[in-house]
Short mmCIF file of C-alpha atoms in Angstrom, two decimals:
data_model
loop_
_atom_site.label_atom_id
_atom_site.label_comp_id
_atom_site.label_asym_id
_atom_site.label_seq_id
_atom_site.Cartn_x
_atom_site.Cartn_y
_atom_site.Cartn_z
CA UNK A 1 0.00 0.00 0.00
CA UNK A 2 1.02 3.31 -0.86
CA UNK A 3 1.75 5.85 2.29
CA UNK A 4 1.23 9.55 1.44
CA UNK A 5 3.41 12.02 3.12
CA UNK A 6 1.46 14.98 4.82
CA UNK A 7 3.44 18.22 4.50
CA UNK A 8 2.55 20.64 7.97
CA UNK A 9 1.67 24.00 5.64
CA UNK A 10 2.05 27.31 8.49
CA UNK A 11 0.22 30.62 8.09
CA UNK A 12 0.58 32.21 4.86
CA UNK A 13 1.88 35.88 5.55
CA UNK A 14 -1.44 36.84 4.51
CA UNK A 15 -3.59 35.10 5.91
CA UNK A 16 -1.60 36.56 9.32
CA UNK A 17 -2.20 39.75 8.11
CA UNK A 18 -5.69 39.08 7.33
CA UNK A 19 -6.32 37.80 10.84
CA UNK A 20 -4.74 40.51 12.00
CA UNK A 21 -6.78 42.65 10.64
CA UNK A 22 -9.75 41.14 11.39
CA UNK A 23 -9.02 41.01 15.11
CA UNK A 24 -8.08 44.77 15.25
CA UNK A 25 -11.27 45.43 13.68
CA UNK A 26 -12.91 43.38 16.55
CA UNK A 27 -11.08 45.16 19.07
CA UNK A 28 -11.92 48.69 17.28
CA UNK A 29 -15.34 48.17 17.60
CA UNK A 30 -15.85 47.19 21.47
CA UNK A 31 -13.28 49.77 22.24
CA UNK A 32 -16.10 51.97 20.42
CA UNK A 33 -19.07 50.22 22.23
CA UNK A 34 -17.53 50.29 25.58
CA UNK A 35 -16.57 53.99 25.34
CA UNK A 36 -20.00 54.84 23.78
CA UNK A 37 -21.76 53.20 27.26
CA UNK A 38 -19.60 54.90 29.58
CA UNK A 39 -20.71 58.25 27.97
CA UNK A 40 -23.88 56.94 27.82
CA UNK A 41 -23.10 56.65 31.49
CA UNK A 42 -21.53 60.13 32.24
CA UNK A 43 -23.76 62.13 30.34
CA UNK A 44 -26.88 59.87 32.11
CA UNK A 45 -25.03 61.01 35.64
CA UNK A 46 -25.00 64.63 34.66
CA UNK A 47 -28.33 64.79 33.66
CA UNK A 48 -29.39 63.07 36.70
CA UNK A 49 -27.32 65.41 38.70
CA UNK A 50 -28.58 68.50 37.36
CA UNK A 51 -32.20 67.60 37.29
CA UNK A 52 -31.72 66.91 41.07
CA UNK A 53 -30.11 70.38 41.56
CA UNK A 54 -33.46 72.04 39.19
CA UNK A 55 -35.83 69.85 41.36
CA UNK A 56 -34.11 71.30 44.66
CA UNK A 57 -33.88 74.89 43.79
CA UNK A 58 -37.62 74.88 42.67
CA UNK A 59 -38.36 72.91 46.06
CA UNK A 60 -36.99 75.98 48.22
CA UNK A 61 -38.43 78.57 46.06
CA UNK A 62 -42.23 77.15 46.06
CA UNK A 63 -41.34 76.73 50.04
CA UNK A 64 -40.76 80.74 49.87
CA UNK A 65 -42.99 82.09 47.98
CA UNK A 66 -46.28 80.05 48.96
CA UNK A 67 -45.69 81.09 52.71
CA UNK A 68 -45.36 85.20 52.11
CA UNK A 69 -45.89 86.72 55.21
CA UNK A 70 -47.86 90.31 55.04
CA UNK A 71 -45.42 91.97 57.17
CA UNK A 72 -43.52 95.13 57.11
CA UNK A 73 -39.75 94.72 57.54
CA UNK A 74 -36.26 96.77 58.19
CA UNK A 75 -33.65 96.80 56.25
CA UNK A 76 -30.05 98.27 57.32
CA UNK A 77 -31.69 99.42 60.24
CA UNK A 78 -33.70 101.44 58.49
CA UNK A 79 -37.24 102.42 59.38
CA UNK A 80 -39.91 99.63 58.25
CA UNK A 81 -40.73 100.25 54.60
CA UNK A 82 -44.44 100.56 53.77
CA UNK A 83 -44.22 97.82 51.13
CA UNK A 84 -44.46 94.27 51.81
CA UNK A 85 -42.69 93.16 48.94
CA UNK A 86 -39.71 95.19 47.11
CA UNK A 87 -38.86 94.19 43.76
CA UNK A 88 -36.54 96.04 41.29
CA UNK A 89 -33.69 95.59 38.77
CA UNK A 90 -30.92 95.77 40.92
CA UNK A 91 -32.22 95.01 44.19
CA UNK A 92 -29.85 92.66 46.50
CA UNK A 93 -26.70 93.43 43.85
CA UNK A 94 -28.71 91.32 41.38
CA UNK A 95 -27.50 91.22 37.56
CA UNK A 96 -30.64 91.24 37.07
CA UNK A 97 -33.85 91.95 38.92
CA UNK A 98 -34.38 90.76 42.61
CA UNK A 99 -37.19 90.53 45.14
CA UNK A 100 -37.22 90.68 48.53
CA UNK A 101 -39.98 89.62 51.18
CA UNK A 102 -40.92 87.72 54.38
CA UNK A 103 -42.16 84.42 55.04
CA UNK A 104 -43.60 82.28 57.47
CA UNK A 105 -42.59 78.88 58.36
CA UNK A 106 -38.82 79.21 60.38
CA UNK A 107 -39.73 76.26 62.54
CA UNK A 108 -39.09 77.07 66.31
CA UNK A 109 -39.74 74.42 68.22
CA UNK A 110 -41.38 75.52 71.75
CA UNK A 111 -40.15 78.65 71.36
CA UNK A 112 -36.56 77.63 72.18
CA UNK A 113 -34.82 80.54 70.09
CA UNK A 114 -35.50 84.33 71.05
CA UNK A 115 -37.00 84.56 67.73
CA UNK A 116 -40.48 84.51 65.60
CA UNK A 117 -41.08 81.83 62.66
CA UNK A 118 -40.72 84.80 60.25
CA UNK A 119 -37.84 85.04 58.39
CA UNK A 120 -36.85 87.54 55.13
CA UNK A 121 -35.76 86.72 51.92
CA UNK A 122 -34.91 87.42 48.40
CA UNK A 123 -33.36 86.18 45.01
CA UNK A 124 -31.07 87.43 43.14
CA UNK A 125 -29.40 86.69 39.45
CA UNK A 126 -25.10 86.75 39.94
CA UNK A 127 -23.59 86.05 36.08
CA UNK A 128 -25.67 82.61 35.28
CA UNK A 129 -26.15 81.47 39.26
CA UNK A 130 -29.46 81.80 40.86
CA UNK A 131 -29.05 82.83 44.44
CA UNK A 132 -31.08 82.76 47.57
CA UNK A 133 -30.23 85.30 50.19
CA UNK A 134 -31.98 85.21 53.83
CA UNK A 135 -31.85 86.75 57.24
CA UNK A 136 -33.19 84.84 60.77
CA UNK A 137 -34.53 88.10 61.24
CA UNK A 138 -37.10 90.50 59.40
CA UNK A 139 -35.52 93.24 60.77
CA UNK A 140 -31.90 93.93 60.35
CA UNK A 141 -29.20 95.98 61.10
CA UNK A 142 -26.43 97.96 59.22
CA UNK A 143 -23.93 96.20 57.44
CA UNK A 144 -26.03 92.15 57.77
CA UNK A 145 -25.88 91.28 54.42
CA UNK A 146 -27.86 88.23 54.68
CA UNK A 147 -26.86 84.60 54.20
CA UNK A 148 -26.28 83.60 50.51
CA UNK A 149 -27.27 80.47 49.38
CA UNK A 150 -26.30 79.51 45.62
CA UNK A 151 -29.33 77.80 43.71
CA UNK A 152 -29.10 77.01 40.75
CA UNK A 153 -26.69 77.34 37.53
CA UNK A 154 -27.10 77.95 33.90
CA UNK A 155 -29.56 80.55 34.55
CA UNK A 156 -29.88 82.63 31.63
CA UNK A 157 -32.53 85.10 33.10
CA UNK A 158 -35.09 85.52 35.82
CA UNK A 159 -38.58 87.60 35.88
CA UNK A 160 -41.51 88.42 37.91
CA UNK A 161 -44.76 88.75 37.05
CA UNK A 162 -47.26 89.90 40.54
CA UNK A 163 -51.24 89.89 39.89
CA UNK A 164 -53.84 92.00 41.49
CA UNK A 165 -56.41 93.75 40.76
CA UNK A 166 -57.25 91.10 37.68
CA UNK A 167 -54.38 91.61 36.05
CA UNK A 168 -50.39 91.10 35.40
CA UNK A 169 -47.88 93.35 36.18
CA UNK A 170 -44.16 93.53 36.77
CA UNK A 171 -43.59 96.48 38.93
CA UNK A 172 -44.91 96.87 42.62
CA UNK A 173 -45.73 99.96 44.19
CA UNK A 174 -48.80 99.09 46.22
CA UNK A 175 -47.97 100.24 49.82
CA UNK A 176 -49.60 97.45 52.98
CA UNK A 177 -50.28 94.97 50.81
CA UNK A 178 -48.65 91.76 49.08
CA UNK A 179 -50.43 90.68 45.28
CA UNK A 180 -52.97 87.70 44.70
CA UNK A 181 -50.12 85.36 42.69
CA UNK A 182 -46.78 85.72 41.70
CA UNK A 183 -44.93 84.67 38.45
CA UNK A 184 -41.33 83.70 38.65
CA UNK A 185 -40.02 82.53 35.06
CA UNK A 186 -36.54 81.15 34.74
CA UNK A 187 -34.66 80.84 31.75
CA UNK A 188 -32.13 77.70 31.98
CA UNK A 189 -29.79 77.35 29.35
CA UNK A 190 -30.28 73.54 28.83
CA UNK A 191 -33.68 73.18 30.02
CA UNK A 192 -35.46 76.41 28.30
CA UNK A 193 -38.35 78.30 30.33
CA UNK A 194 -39.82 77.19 33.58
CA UNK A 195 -42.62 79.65 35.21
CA UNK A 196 -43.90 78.93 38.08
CA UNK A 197 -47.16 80.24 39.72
CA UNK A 198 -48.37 80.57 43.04
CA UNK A 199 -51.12 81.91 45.21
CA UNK A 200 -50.36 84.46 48.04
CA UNK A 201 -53.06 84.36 50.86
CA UNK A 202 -53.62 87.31 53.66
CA UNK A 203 -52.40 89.70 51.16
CA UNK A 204 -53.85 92.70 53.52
CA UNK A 205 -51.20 93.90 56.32
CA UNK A 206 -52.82 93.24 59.87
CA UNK A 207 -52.53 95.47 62.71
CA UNK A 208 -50.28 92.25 64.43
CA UNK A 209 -47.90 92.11 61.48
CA UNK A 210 -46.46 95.78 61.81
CA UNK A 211 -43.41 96.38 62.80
CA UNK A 212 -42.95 98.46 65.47
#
């Protein structure tokens, strides 16, 4: 019987260089899948991140403005103003315009703190950064600046709208008396508008809520 030599045949240079090929294009593309998921990832982070910080700021500001208090209130030690609300461009250093009022709501538990639950506030615009700025008091010296609180960023702008009398306006003059609703309308640079509006109730100063 006849016996038939196999010959062992290697790689062929190109066939190595085919394979090679091959397998960089393998590696390529789940380089490209992995990276695409972990900016899938990152970018799913951020927006979780900053709808958080939206959700938070909005939080404190409907906490603020749905508990106005109709009080008069001192500034820089100043006689008590006979509006219950200020708001101007300007105002507080803002870029922009700010508002300033009181509110109900400071807890104090048992009265444990020589203090009322009324506290004063305002917002401000600084560059793009929304900022809250409050006092533990409604009446303040010279040179207390308030506590400021930084909000929220990538605000583009910031405006008030304050109803009475059946209808909108965005100046406030009225002297002993806070409007029916307020607008507030931010402008976010990633999110677009956002208004917001609420109801103010005992609009009409009492005797108990001036400040002697």
């Amino acid at each position: 019987m006849l016996q038939m030599k196999r010959h062992s045949r290697g790689f062929t240079l190109i066939e190595v260089l085919v394979a090679l090929a091959i397998l960089a294009s393998l590696t390529i593309a789940a380089y490209q899948v992995l990276n695409q998921v972990q900016r899938s990832n990152v970018v799913s982070q951020e927006s979780e991140k900053r709808l958080g910080e939206i959700q938070k700021a909005l939080a404190i500001m409907d906490s603020d403005f749905r508990q106005m208090a109709s009080r008069q209130f001192r500034n820089q030690g100043e006689d008590p103003g006979s509006q219950l609300l200020w708001m101007q461009d300007g105002l507080l250093s803002s870029d922009s315009v700010g508002i300033l009022f009181t509110r109900h709501g400071w807890v104090n538990p048992q009265m444990q703190f020589p203090r009322g639950d009324i506290i004063k506030v305002g917002y401000r615009l600084t560059g793009e950064r929304l900022e809250r700025v409050w006092w533990r008091y409604p009446d303040t010296v010279a040179g207390d600046n308030g506590i400021v609180r930084p909000l929220l960023t990538q605000v583009e702008s910031i405006s008030f709208r304050l109803y009475r009398h059946h209808q909108w306006v965005d100046r406030w003059e009225d002297k002993g008396v806070l409007p029916e609703a307020i607008s507030v309308k931010l402008t976010l640079k990633d999110y677009g508008e956002i208004e917001r509006i609420y109801l103010v109730s005992g609009s009409e100063l009492s005797v108990s809520n001036v400040s002697k």
